[in-house]
mmCIF file of C-alpha atoms in Angstrom:
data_model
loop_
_atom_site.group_PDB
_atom_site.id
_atom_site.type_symbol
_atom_site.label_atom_id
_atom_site.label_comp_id
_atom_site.label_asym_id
_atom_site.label_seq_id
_atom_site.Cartn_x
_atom_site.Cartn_y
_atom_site.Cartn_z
ATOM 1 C CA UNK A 60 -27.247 -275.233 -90.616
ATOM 2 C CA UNK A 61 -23.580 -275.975 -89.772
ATOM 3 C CA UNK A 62 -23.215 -279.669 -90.318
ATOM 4 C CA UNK A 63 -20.358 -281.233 -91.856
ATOM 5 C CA UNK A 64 -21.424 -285.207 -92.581
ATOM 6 C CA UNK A 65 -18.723 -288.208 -92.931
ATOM 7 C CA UNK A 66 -19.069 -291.317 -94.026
ATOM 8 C CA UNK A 67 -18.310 -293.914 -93.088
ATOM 9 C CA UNK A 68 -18.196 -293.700 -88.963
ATOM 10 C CA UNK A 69 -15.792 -296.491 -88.524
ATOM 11 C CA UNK A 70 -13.495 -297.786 -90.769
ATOM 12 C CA UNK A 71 -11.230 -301.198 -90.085
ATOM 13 C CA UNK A 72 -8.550 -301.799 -93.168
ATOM 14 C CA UNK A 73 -5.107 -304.420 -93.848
ATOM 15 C CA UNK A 74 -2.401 -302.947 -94.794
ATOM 16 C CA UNK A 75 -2.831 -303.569 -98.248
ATOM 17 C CA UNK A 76 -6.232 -302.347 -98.571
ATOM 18 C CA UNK A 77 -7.201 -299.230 -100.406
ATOM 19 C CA UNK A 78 -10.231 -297.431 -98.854
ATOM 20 C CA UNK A 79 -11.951 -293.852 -99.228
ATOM 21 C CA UNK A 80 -13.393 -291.555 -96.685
ATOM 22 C CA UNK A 81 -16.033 -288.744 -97.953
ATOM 23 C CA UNK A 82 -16.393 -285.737 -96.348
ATOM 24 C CA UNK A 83 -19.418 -283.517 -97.485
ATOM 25 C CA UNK A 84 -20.999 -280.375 -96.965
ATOM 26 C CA UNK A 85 -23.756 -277.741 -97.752
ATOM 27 C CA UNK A 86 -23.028 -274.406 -96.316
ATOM 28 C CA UNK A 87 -21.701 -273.263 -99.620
ATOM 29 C CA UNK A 88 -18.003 -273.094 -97.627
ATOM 30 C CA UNK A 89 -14.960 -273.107 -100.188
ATOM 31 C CA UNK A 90 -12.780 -274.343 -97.674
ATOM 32 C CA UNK A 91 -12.167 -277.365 -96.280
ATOM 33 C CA UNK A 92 -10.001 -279.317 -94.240
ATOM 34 C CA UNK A 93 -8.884 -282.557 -93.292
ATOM 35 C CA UNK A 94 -7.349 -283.293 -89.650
ATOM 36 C CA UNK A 95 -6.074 -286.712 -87.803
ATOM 37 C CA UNK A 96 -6.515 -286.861 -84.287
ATOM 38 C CA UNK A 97 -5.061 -289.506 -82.291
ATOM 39 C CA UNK A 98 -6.848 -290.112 -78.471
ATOM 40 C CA UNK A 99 -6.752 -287.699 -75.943
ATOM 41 C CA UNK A 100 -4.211 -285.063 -78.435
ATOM 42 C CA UNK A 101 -5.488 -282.123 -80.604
ATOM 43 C CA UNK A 102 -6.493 -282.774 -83.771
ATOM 44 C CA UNK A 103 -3.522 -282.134 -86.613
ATOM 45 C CA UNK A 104 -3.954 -280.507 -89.678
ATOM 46 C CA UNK A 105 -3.521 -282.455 -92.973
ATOM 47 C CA UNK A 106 -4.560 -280.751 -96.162
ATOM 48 C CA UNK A 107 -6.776 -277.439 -96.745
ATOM 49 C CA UNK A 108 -8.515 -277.015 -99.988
ATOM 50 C CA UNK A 109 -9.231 -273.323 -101.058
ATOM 51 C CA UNK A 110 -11.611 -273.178 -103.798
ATOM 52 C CA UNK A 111 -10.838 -276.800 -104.798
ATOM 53 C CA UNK A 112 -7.509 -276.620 -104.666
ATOM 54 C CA UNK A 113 -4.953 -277.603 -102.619
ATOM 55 C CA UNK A 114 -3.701 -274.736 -100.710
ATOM 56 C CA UNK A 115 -1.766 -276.651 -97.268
ATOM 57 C CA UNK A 116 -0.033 -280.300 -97.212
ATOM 58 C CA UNK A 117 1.509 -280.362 -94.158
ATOM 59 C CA UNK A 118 4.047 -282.800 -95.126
ATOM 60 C CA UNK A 119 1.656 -285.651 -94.789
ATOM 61 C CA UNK A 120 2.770 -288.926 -96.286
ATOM 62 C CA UNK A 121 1.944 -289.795 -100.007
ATOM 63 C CA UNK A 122 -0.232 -292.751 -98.791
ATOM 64 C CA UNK A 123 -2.728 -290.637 -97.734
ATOM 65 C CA UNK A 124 -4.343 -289.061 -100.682
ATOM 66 C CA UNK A 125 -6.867 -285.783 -100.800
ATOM 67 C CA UNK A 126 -9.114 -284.822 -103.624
ATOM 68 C CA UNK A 127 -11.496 -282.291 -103.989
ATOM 69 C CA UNK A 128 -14.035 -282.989 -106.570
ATOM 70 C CA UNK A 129 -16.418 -280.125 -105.889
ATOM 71 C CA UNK A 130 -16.867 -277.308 -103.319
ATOM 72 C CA UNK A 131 -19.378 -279.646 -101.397
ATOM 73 C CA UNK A 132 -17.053 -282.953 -100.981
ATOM 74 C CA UNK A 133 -13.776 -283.877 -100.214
ATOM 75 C CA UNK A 134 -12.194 -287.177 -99.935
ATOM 76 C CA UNK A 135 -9.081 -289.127 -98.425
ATOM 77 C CA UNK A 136 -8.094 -291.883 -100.188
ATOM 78 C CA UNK A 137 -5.734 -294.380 -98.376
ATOM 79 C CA UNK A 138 -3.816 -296.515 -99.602
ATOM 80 C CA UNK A 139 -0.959 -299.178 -97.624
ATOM 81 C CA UNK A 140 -1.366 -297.775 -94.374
ATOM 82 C CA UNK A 141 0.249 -298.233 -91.396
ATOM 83 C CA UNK A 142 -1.072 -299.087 -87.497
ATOM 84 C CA UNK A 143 0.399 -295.922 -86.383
ATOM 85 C CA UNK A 144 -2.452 -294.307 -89.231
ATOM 86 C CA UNK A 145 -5.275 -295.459 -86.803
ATOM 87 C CA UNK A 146 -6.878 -292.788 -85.228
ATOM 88 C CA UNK A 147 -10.165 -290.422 -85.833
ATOM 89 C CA UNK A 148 -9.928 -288.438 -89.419
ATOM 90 C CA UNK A 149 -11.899 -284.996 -89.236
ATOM 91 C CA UNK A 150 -13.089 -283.012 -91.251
ATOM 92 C CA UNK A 151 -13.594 -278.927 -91.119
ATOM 93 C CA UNK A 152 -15.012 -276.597 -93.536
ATOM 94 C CA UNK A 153 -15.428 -272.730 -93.394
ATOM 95 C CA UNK A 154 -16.671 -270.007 -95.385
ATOM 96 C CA UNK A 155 -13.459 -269.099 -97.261
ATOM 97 C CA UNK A 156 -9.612 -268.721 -96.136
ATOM 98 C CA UNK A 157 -9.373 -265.371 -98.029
ATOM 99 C CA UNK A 158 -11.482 -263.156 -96.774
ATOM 100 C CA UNK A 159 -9.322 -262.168 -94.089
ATOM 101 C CA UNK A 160 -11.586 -262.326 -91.184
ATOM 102 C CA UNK A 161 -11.806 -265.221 -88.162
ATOM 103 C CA UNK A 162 -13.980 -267.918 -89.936
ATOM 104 C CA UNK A 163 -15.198 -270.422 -87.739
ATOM 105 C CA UNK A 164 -13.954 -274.078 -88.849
ATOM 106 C CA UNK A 165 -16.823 -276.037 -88.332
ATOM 107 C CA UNK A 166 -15.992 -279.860 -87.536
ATOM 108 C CA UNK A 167 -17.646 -283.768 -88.682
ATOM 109 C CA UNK A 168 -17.849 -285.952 -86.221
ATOM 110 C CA UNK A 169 -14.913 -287.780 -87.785
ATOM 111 C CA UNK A 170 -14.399 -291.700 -89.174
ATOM 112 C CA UNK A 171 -12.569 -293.476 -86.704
ATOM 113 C CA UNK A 172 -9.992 -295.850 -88.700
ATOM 114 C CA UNK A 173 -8.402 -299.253 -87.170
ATOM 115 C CA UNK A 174 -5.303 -300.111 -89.256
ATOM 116 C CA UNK A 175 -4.713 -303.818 -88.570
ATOM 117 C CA UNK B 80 6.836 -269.356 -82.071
ATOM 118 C CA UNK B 81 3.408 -269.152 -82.107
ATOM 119 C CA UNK B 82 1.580 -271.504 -79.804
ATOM 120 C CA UNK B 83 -1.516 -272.445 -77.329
ATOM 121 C CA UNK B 84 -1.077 -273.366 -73.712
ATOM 122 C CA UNK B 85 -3.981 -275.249 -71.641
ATOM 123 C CA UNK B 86 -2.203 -275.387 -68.408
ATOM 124 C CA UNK B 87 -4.472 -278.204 -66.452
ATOM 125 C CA UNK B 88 -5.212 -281.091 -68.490
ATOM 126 C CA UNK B 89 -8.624 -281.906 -66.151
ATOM 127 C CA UNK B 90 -10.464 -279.758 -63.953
ATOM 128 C CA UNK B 91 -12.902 -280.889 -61.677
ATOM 129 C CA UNK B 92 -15.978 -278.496 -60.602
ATOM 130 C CA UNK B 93 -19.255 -279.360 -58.543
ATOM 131 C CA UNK B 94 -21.869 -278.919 -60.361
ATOM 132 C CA UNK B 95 -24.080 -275.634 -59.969
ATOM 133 C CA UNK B 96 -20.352 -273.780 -58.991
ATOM 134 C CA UNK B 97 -18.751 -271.961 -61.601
ATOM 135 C CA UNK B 98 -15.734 -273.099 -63.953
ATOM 136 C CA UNK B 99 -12.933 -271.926 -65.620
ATOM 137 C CA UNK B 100 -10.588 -273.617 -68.242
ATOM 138 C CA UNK B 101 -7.470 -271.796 -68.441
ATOM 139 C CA UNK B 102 -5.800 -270.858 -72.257
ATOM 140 C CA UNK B 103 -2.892 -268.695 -72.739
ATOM 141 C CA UNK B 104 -1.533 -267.679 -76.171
ATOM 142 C CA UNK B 105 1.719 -266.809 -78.175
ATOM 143 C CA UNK B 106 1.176 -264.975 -81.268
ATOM 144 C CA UNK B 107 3.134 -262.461 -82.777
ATOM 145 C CA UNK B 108 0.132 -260.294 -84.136
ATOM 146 C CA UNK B 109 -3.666 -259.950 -83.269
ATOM 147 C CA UNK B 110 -4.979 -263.434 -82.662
ATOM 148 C CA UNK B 111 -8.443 -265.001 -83.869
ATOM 149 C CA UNK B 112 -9.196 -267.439 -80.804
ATOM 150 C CA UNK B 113 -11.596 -269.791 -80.536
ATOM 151 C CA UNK B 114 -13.313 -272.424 -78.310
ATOM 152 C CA UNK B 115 -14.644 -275.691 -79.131
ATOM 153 C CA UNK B 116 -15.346 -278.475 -77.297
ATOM 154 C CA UNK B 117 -15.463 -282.230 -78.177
ATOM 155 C CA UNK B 118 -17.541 -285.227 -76.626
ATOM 156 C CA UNK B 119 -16.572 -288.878 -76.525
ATOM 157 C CA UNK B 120 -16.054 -290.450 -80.199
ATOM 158 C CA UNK B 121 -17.566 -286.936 -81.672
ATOM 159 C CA UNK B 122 -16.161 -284.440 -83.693
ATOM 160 C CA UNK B 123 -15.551 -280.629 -82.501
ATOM 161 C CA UNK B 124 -18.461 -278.661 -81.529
ATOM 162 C CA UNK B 125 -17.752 -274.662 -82.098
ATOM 163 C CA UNK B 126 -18.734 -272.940 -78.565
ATOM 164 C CA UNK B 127 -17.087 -269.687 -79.390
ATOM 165 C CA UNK B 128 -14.393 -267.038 -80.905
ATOM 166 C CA UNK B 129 -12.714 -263.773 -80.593
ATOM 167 C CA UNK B 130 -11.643 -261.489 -83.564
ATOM 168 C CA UNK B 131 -11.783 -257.912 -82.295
ATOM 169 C CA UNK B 132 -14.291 -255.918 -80.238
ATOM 170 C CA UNK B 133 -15.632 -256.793 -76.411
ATOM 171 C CA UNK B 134 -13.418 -258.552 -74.237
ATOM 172 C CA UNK B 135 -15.989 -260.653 -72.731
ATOM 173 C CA UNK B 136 -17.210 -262.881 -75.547
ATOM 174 C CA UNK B 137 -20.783 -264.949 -74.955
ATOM 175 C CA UNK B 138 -20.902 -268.283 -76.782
ATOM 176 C CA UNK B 139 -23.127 -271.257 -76.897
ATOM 177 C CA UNK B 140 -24.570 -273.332 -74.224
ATOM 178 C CA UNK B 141 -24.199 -270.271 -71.486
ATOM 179 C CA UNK B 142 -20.251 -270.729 -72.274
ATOM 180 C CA UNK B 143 -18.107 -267.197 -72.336
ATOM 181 C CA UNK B 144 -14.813 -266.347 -72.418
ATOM 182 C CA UNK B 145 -13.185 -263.317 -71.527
ATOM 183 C CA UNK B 146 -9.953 -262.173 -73.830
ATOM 184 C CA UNK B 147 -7.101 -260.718 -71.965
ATOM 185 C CA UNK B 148 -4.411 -258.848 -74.020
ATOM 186 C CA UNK B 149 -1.916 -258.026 -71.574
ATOM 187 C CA UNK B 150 -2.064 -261.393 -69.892
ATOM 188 C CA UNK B 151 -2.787 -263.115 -73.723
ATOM 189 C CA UNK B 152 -4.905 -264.991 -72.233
ATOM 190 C CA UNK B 153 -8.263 -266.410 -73.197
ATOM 191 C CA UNK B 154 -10.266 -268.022 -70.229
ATOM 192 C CA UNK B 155 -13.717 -270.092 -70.504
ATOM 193 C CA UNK B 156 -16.301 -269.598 -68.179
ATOM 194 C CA UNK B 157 -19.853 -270.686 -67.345
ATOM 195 C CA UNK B 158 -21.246 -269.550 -64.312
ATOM 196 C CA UNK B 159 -22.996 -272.450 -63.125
ATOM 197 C CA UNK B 160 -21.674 -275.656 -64.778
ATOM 198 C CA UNK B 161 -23.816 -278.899 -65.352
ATOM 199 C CA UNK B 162 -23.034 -282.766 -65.425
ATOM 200 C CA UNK B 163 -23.525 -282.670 -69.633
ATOM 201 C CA UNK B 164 -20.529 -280.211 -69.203
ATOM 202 C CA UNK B 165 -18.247 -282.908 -69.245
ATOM 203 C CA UNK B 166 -16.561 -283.225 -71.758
ATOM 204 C CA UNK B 167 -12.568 -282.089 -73.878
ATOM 205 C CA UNK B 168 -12.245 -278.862 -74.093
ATOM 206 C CA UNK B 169 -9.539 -277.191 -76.826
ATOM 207 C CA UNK B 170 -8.653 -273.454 -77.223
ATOM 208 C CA UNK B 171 -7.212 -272.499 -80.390
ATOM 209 C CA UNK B 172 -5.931 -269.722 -82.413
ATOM 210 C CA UNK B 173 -5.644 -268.794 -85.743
ATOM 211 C CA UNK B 174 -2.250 -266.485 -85.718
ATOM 212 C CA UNK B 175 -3.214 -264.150 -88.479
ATOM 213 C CA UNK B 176 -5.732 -263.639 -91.063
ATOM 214 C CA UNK B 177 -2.804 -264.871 -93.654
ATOM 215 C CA UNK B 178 -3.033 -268.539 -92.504
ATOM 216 C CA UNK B 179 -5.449 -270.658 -92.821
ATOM 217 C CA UNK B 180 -3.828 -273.203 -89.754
ATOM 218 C CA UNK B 181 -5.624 -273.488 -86.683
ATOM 219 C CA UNK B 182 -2.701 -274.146 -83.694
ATOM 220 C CA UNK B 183 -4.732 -275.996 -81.013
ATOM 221 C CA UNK B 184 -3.782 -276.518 -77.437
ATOM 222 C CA UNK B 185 -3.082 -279.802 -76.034
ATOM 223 C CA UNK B 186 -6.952 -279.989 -74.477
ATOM 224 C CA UNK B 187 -8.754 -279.922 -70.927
ATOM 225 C CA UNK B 188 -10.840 -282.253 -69.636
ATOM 226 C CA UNK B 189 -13.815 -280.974 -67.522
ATOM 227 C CA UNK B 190 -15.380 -283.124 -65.569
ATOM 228 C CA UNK B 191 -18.476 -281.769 -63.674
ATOM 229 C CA UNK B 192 -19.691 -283.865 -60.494
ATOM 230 C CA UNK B 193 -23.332 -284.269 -59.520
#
């Protein structure tokens, strides 16, 4: 079993909202990821989480929020976004960033988030 | 600086004929590569990787991809492709076994005619 859930699928928030998205999995994986992906580009990396903590913030802006409350979940939490934040939020896990060898980042199927 | 290249952002094949979606790589030490391809509002789907070993690597849904040193390139290929082919297609590489980053290429679009 490689499946990485999300919830929710779509996601439509004000400006001033605060909202959450969940990321879970089961494949006893220690790391996981969070990327944006805006249409028709590559995904970008946001956070990693090695062992539940925070290993990678690639410089992403403070309203965006990760947490890691267990090896199985990881959340965003958003808070005063902006239109330019809509896009589709993925998230990865794999089996571990330190063991040195080519883990395979296995993929959601992403919440797509409207910014209005 | 370490990068991805996917030269042709759409190819267009017949299906039955054979494709090819180009990737060339810039890495300063052994690369991890990988393959993964992504449907309309879906998330990534793994097809395949290369750490070490065989050049020609076999991957899902009759996908391979043949690793190329000298030329650092990494080419997917299926010999006979189908309509459900369709789909974005994104080679990537993991530079070293010291970062965790995946650097993806900019993505091709396949699109495989009846």
């Amino acid at each position: 079993d490689t499946e990485v859930t999300q919830t929710p699928k779509h996601l439509v928030m004000g400006m001033t909202n605060k909202k959450s998205l969940k990321c879970e999995q089961h494949m006893g994986h220690r790391a996981m990821y969070w990327y944006k992906q805006k249409a028709k580009k590559p995904p970008e990396l946001m956070f990693v989480y090695s062992y539940e903590k925070l290993s990678i913030n690639e410089s992403v802006p403070s309203r965006f929020s990760p947490e890691c409350p267990n090896s199985s979940l990881l959340n965003l939490h958003l808070h005063a976004l902006q239109p330019e934040d809509s896009a589709l939020y993925l998230c990865a896990s794999s089996q571990s960033t330190q063991t040195g060898i080519g883990e395979t980042q296995y993929f959601g199927p992403g919440t797509r988030l409207l910014v209005l | 600086a370490q990068s991805v290249a996917q030269p042709e952002d759409q190819v267009n094949v017949a299906e039955g004929n054979p494709l090819t979606v180009k990737c060339t790589y810039s890495v300063s030490g052994n690369p991890y590569l990988f393959w993964y391809v992504q449907y309309p509002n879906r998330g990534l789907q793994f097809l395949l990787k290369y750490i070490t070993g065989d050049n020609l690597v076999k991957g899902s849904y009759g996908f391979e991809a043949e690793f190329n040193k000298s030329q650092t390139s990494f080419h997917l290929k299926k010999p006979s492709a189908l309509v459900s082919d369709s789909a974005l297609y994104f080679c990537a590489v993991r530079p070293s076994e010291d970062t965790d980053k995946l650097i993806f290429g900019t993505g091709t679009r396949l699109q495989v005619f009846p």
